[in-house]
Coordinates of C-alpha atoms in Angstrom, one line a residue:
M82 CA -47.7 6.5 -25.2
T83 CA -45.4 3.7 -24.0
A84 CA -42.0 4.7 -22.5
P85 CA -39.0 4.1 -24.6
R86 CA -37.3 0.9 -23.7
Y87 CA -33.5 0.9 -23.0
A88 CA -31.2 -2.1 -22.8
Y89 CA -28.0 -1.8 -20.7
L90 CA -25.3 -3.9 -19.1
G91 CA -26.8 -5.0 -15.7
P92 CA -27.6 -5.7 -12.9
S93 CA -28.6 -2.5 -11.3
G94 CA -25.6 -0.5 -10.1
T95 CA -23.3 -0.8 -13.1
F96 CA -21.4 2.1 -14.6
T97 CA -23.6 1.6 -17.8
E98 CA -26.6 2.2 -15.8
A99 CA -25.1 5.4 -14.4
A100 CA -24.3 6.4 -18.0
L101 CA -28.0 5.7 -18.9
R102 CA -29.2 8.0 -15.9
A103 CA -26.9 10.7 -17.2
M104 CA -28.4 10.5 -20.8
V105 CA -32.0 10.3 -20.0
D106 CA -34.5 10.7 -17.1
P107 CA -34.9 7.2 -15.6
A108 CA -38.6 8.1 -14.6
E109 CA -39.4 8.5 -18.3
I110 CA -38.1 5.2 -19.7
E111 CA -38.3 1.5 -19.4
A112 CA -34.8 0.2 -18.5
T113 CA -34.0 -3.5 -18.9
P114 CA -30.6 -4.8 -17.6
V115 CA -29.2 -7.5 -19.7
I116 CA -26.2 -9.9 -19.4
D117 CA -23.7 -8.3 -21.8
V118 CA -23.0 -5.8 -24.6
P119 CA -24.0 -8.0 -27.6
A120 CA -27.4 -8.7 -25.8
A121 CA -28.2 -5.1 -25.2
L122 CA -27.5 -4.4 -29.0
S123 CA -29.4 -7.6 -30.0
A124 CA -32.4 -6.3 -28.2
V125 CA -32.4 -3.2 -30.3
R126 CA -32.1 -5.1 -33.6
G127 CA -34.6 -7.6 -32.7
G128 CA -37.2 -4.8 -31.6
D129 CA -37.2 -5.8 -27.8
A130 CA -35.6 -2.5 -27.1
D131 CA -35.9 0.9 -28.6
F132 CA -32.2 1.8 -27.6
A133 CA -29.2 0.5 -25.9
V134 CA -26.6 2.2 -23.8
V135 CA -23.2 0.5 -24.0
A136 CA -19.6 1.3 -23.3
I137 CA -17.5 2.0 -26.4
E138 CA -14.1 3.1 -25.2
N139 CA -12.2 3.7 -22.1
T140 CA -8.9 5.7 -21.3
V141 CA -7.0 2.5 -20.0
E142 CA -8.1 -0.3 -22.4
G143 CA -9.1 1.7 -25.5
G144 CA -12.0 0.4 -27.5
V145 CA -14.5 -2.0 -26.0
T146 CA -14.1 -4.8 -28.6
A147 CA -17.5 -6.3 -27.9
T148 CA -19.1 -3.1 -28.7
L149 CA -17.0 -2.3 -31.9
D150 CA -17.4 -5.7 -33.4
T151 CA -21.2 -6.0 -32.5
L152 CA -21.9 -2.7 -34.1
A153 CA -19.9 -3.6 -37.3
E154 CA -21.8 -6.7 -38.0
G155 CA -25.5 -7.6 -38.5
S156 CA -28.3 -5.4 -39.4
P157 CA -27.6 -1.6 -39.2
L158 CA -27.6 0.4 -35.9
A159 CA -27.0 4.1 -35.3
I160 CA -25.0 5.9 -32.5
L161 CA -27.3 8.8 -31.4
G162 CA -25.3 10.3 -28.5
E163 CA -22.5 9.8 -26.0
V164 CA -21.5 10.6 -22.5
V165 CA -18.1 10.2 -20.6
L166 CA -17.9 9.1 -17.0
A167 CA -15.1 9.1 -14.6
V168 CA -14.4 5.5 -13.3
S169 CA -13.1 4.3 -10.1
F170 CA -13.8 1.3 -8.0
E171 CA -14.3 0.2 -4.3
L172 CA -12.9 -3.0 -3.1
V173 CA -15.8 -4.8 -1.2
A174 CA -15.9 -7.9 0.7
R175 CA -18.2 -9.7 3.2
P176 CA -18.3 -8.3 6.7
G177 CA -15.2 -9.6 8.7
T178 CA -12.8 -10.0 5.7
A179 CA -9.4 -8.4 5.8
L180 CA -7.2 -7.7 3.0
E181 CA -4.8 -10.4 3.9
D182 CA -7.6 -12.9 3.8
I183 CA -8.4 -12.3 0.1
T184 CA -7.3 -15.2 -2.4
A185 CA -9.5 -14.2 -5.2
V186 CA -11.2 -10.9 -6.5
A187 CA -13.7 -10.5 -9.2
A188 CA -14.7 -7.8 -11.6
H189 CA -15.6 -7.3 -15.2
S190 CA -12.5 -7.9 -17.4
H191 CA -12.3 -4.2 -18.1
G192 CA -12.4 -3.3 -14.4
L193 CA -9.6 -5.8 -13.7
N194 CA -7.4 -4.5 -16.5
Q195 CA -8.1 -0.7 -15.1
C196 CA -6.7 -1.8 -11.6
R197 CA -4.0 -4.4 -12.6
R198 CA -1.2 -2.4 -10.9
W199 CA -3.2 -1.7 -7.8
L200 CA -4.1 -5.3 -7.5
A201 CA -0.4 -6.5 -8.1
Q202 CA 0.7 -4.2 -5.2
R203 CA -2.1 -4.8 -2.7
L204 CA -3.2 -8.3 -3.5
P205 CA -0.2 -9.9 -5.2
G206 CA -1.3 -13.3 -4.5
A207 CA -4.9 -13.2 -5.3
A208 CA -6.4 -14.7 -8.4
Q209 CA -8.4 -12.4 -10.6
I210 CA -11.8 -13.7 -11.7
P211 CA -13.8 -12.1 -14.6
A212 CA -17.4 -11.4 -14.3
S213 CA -20.3 -10.3 -16.4
S214 CA -20.1 -6.9 -14.8
N215 CA -18.7 -5.3 -11.8
A216 CA -22.2 -5.0 -10.1
A217 CA -22.8 -8.7 -10.8
A218 CA -19.6 -9.7 -9.0
A219 CA -20.6 -7.6 -6.1
R220 CA -24.1 -9.2 -5.9
E221 CA -22.7 -12.7 -6.2
L222 CA -20.3 -11.9 -3.4
A223 CA -23.2 -10.8 -1.3
T224 CA -25.1 -14.1 -1.8
G225 CA -22.3 -15.8 0.4
D226 CA -21.5 -18.7 -2.0
A227 CA -19.2 -16.9 -4.6
P228 CA -15.8 -18.5 -5.5
F229 CA -14.0 -15.3 -4.6
D230 CA -13.5 -13.2 -1.5
A231 CA -13.7 -9.8 -2.8
A232 CA -15.0 -7.7 -5.7
L233 CA -14.2 -4.5 -7.5
A234 CA -17.5 -2.5 -7.5
P235 CA -18.9 0.8 -8.7
P236 CA -19.0 3.3 -5.6
G237 CA -22.0 2.5 -3.4
V238 CA -22.9 -0.8 -4.6
G239 CA -21.2 -2.9 -2.0
V240 CA -22.7 -0.8 0.9
S241 CA -26.2 -1.2 -0.7
L242 CA -25.6 -5.0 -0.6
G243 CA -24.4 -5.3 3.0
L244 CA -20.7 -5.6 2.0
E245 CA -17.7 -3.8 3.5
V246 CA -15.6 -1.4 1.7
L247 CA -12.0 -2.3 2.2
A248 CA -10.5 0.4 -0.2
S249 CA -12.1 3.2 -2.2
G250 CA -10.7 5.1 -5.3
V251 CA -9.3 2.0 -6.6
A252 CA -7.7 2.7 -10.0
D253 CA -4.3 2.6 -11.9
N254 CA -5.2 6.0 -13.5
P255 CA -6.9 8.6 -11.2
H256 CA -8.3 10.3 -14.4
A257 CA -9.7 7.1 -15.9
A258 CA -12.9 7.5 -17.7
T259 CA -15.2 5.5 -19.9
R260 CA -17.2 6.7 -23.0
F261 CA -20.9 5.2 -23.4
V262 CA -22.9 5.7 -26.5
K263 CA -26.7 5.5 -27.0
V264 CA -27.6 3.2 -30.0
G265 CA -30.9 2.9 -31.9
R266 CA -32.0 1.8 -35.2
P267 CA -31.3 4.0 -38.2
A268 CA -33.3 7.1 -38.8
A269 CA -32.9 10.6 -40.1
V270 CA -29.6 12.0 -38.8
P271 CA -30.2 15.0 -36.3
S272 CA -28.9 18.4 -37.5
A273 CA -25.3 19.4 -36.8
T274 CA -24.6 21.2 -33.5
G275 CA -21.0 22.4 -34.6
A276 CA -19.6 20.0 -31.9
D277 CA -20.2 16.7 -33.3
K278 CA -18.6 13.2 -34.0
T279 CA -19.0 10.7 -36.7
T280 CA -18.4 7.0 -36.3
L281 CA -17.6 4.8 -39.2
V282 CA -16.3 1.2 -40.0
V283 CA -14.1 1.0 -43.2
H284 CA -12.9 -2.1 -44.9
L285 CA -9.9 -1.6 -47.0
P286 CA -10.0 -2.5 -50.8
D287 CA -6.8 -4.7 -50.5
D288 CA -3.9 -5.6 -48.4
R289 CA -1.1 -3.7 -50.0
A290 CA 1.4 -1.1 -49.0
G291 CA -0.2 2.3 -48.9
A292 CA -3.8 1.1 -48.4
L293 CA -4.4 2.6 -45.2
L294 CA -2.6 5.8 -46.2
S295 CA -5.1 6.2 -49.1
M296 CA -7.9 5.7 -46.8
L297 CA -6.7 8.4 -44.3
E298 CA -6.0 10.7 -47.1
Q299 CA -9.8 11.1 -47.8
F300 CA -10.0 12.8 -44.4
A301 CA -6.8 14.8 -44.4
A302 CA -7.6 16.2 -47.9
R303 CA -10.8 17.6 -46.4
G304 CA -9.5 18.9 -43.1
V305 CA -11.3 16.1 -41.2
N306 CA -9.6 15.3 -37.9
L307 CA -9.8 11.6 -36.5
S308 CA -10.1 11.4 -32.7
R309 CA -9.9 7.6 -32.8
I310 CA -8.9 4.9 -35.2
E311 CA -8.6 1.1 -34.2
S312 CA -7.9 -1.9 -36.3
R313 CA -10.3 -5.0 -35.8
P314 CA -9.7 -8.4 -37.5
R315 CA -12.2 -9.4 -40.1
S316 CA -14.1 -12.5 -39.3
D317 CA -14.9 -13.1 -43.1
R318 CA -11.2 -12.7 -44.2
P319 CA -8.5 -13.9 -41.7
G320 CA -5.3 -12.0 -41.7
E321 CA -7.1 -8.8 -42.8
Y322 CA -8.6 -5.8 -40.9
S323 CA -11.3 -3.2 -40.8
F324 CA -11.0 0.1 -39.1
S325 CA -13.3 1.6 -36.6
I326 CA -13.0 5.4 -36.7
D327 CA -14.3 8.4 -35.0
A328 CA -13.9 11.6 -37.0
L329 CA -14.7 15.1 -35.7
G330 CA -17.5 16.6 -37.8
H331 CA -21.0 15.9 -38.9
I332 CA -22.3 14.5 -42.2
D333 CA -24.2 17.7 -42.8
E334 CA -20.8 19.5 -43.1
P335 CA -19.4 19.7 -46.7
R336 CA -15.9 18.5 -45.4
M337 CA -17.4 15.4 -43.7
A338 CA -19.9 14.7 -46.6
E339 CA -17.1 14.7 -49.2
A340 CA -14.8 12.7 -47.1
L341 CA -17.6 9.9 -47.0
V342 CA -18.0 10.2 -50.8
G343 CA -14.2 9.7 -51.2
L344 CA -14.3 6.7 -48.7
K345 CA -17.3 5.1 -50.6
R346 CA -15.5 5.6 -54.0
T347 CA -12.2 3.8 -52.8
N348 CA -13.3 1.2 -50.3
P349 CA -15.5 -1.8 -50.7
T350 CA -17.4 -1.3 -47.4
V351 CA -18.1 1.8 -45.5
I352 CA -20.6 1.5 -42.6
F353 CA -21.9 4.8 -41.2
L354 CA -22.7 4.5 -37.5
G355 CA -24.0 8.1 -37.0
S356 CA -23.2 11.7 -36.6
Y357 CA -24.2 12.9 -33.1
P358 CA -23.1 15.5 -30.5
A359 CA -19.6 15.0 -28.9
A360 CA -19.6 14.7 -25.1
T361 CA -17.0 17.3 -24.8
G362 CA -18.9 20.1 -26.4
Y363 CA -16.0 21.5 -27.8
P364 CA -16.5 23.2 -31.3
T365 CA -15.3 21.1 -34.1
P366 CA -11.9 22.4 -35.3
V367 CA -12.1 23.8 -38.9
A368 CA -8.9 23.8 -41.0
P369 CA -8.2 26.6 -43.2
G370 CA -9.9 26.2 -46.5
T371 CA -12.4 23.7 -45.2
S372 CA -15.3 25.8 -43.8
E373 CA -18.7 25.5 -45.2
Q374 CA -18.5 28.9 -46.9
E375 CA -15.2 28.0 -48.5
F376 CA -16.6 24.8 -49.9
A377 CA -19.6 26.8 -51.2
D378 CA -17.4 29.5 -52.7
A379 CA -15.4 26.8 -54.5
R380 CA -18.5 25.1 -55.9
S381 CA -19.9 28.3 -57.1
W382 CA -16.5 29.1 -58.8
V383 CA -16.7 25.8 -60.7
Q384 CA -20.3 26.4 -61.7
G385 CA -19.1 29.9 -63.0
L386 CA -16.5 28.2 -65.0
R387 CA -19.1 25.9 -66.6
A388 CA -21.1 28.9 -67.5
G389 CA -18.3 30.7 -69.1
R390 CA -17.4 33.1 -66.3
R391 CA -13.8 33.5 -65.6

């Protein structure tokens, strides 16, 4: 058997590679670094990879728009699992560089945003240069001809490239974390674990007062809690928005299945991106009246009414 192929944001040393290693044994897969998130997901869609691991959300910037938008458009993909990693950076530079020598620092745009206050305090005059990834910025710096003097890199990457660490633990939020997801092509949904998450994209039927409330009521009426909801502009209808949603629960559970039925009845587009184990492992909260047994009892009662039992 050939090893499953995984695409991830490269080069080697990125936080995404660390997430990949947390999800699967690297000795049992073929890992392929790519230039960005759309390239990783396109590799899965095109059959060049079996799976991709991509960042979808972080505690500083919220949703990773490149991931949300690429998942929502094109041929169907499915989220199969997730992992959450703590994120902090090292400020690295070529040997002999001092903090006062730095005129420009490079990192992925999300990395720069997660360290904006630190950079403003420690390097107030330095230009901030976006890179394709934090590891890529460090590698470019190590070549000696980069248009910047320092980089924000994942811990250990700078030293492995012969760079000096000028500061460690660089982050505005010491509890910063990023959520990564494993993505593949659609297949039968794995069974519920009792601690699951379902990810959806929903387009509202029209732009009117109360349209969003009507959509949210499909969840609320069934006791389904949302852990994330973000609006994204629709490329096909400027000025209108779709909603990317994480709901706590699994499509096998009656409350989630009925919420999906309600969404499909009342909205023109509902994209199901998968039900999968939540990284927290916490049991899904069940509101009174929404357990599987209570749904089963209610259905049995209605069937009894149809049969003439009161």
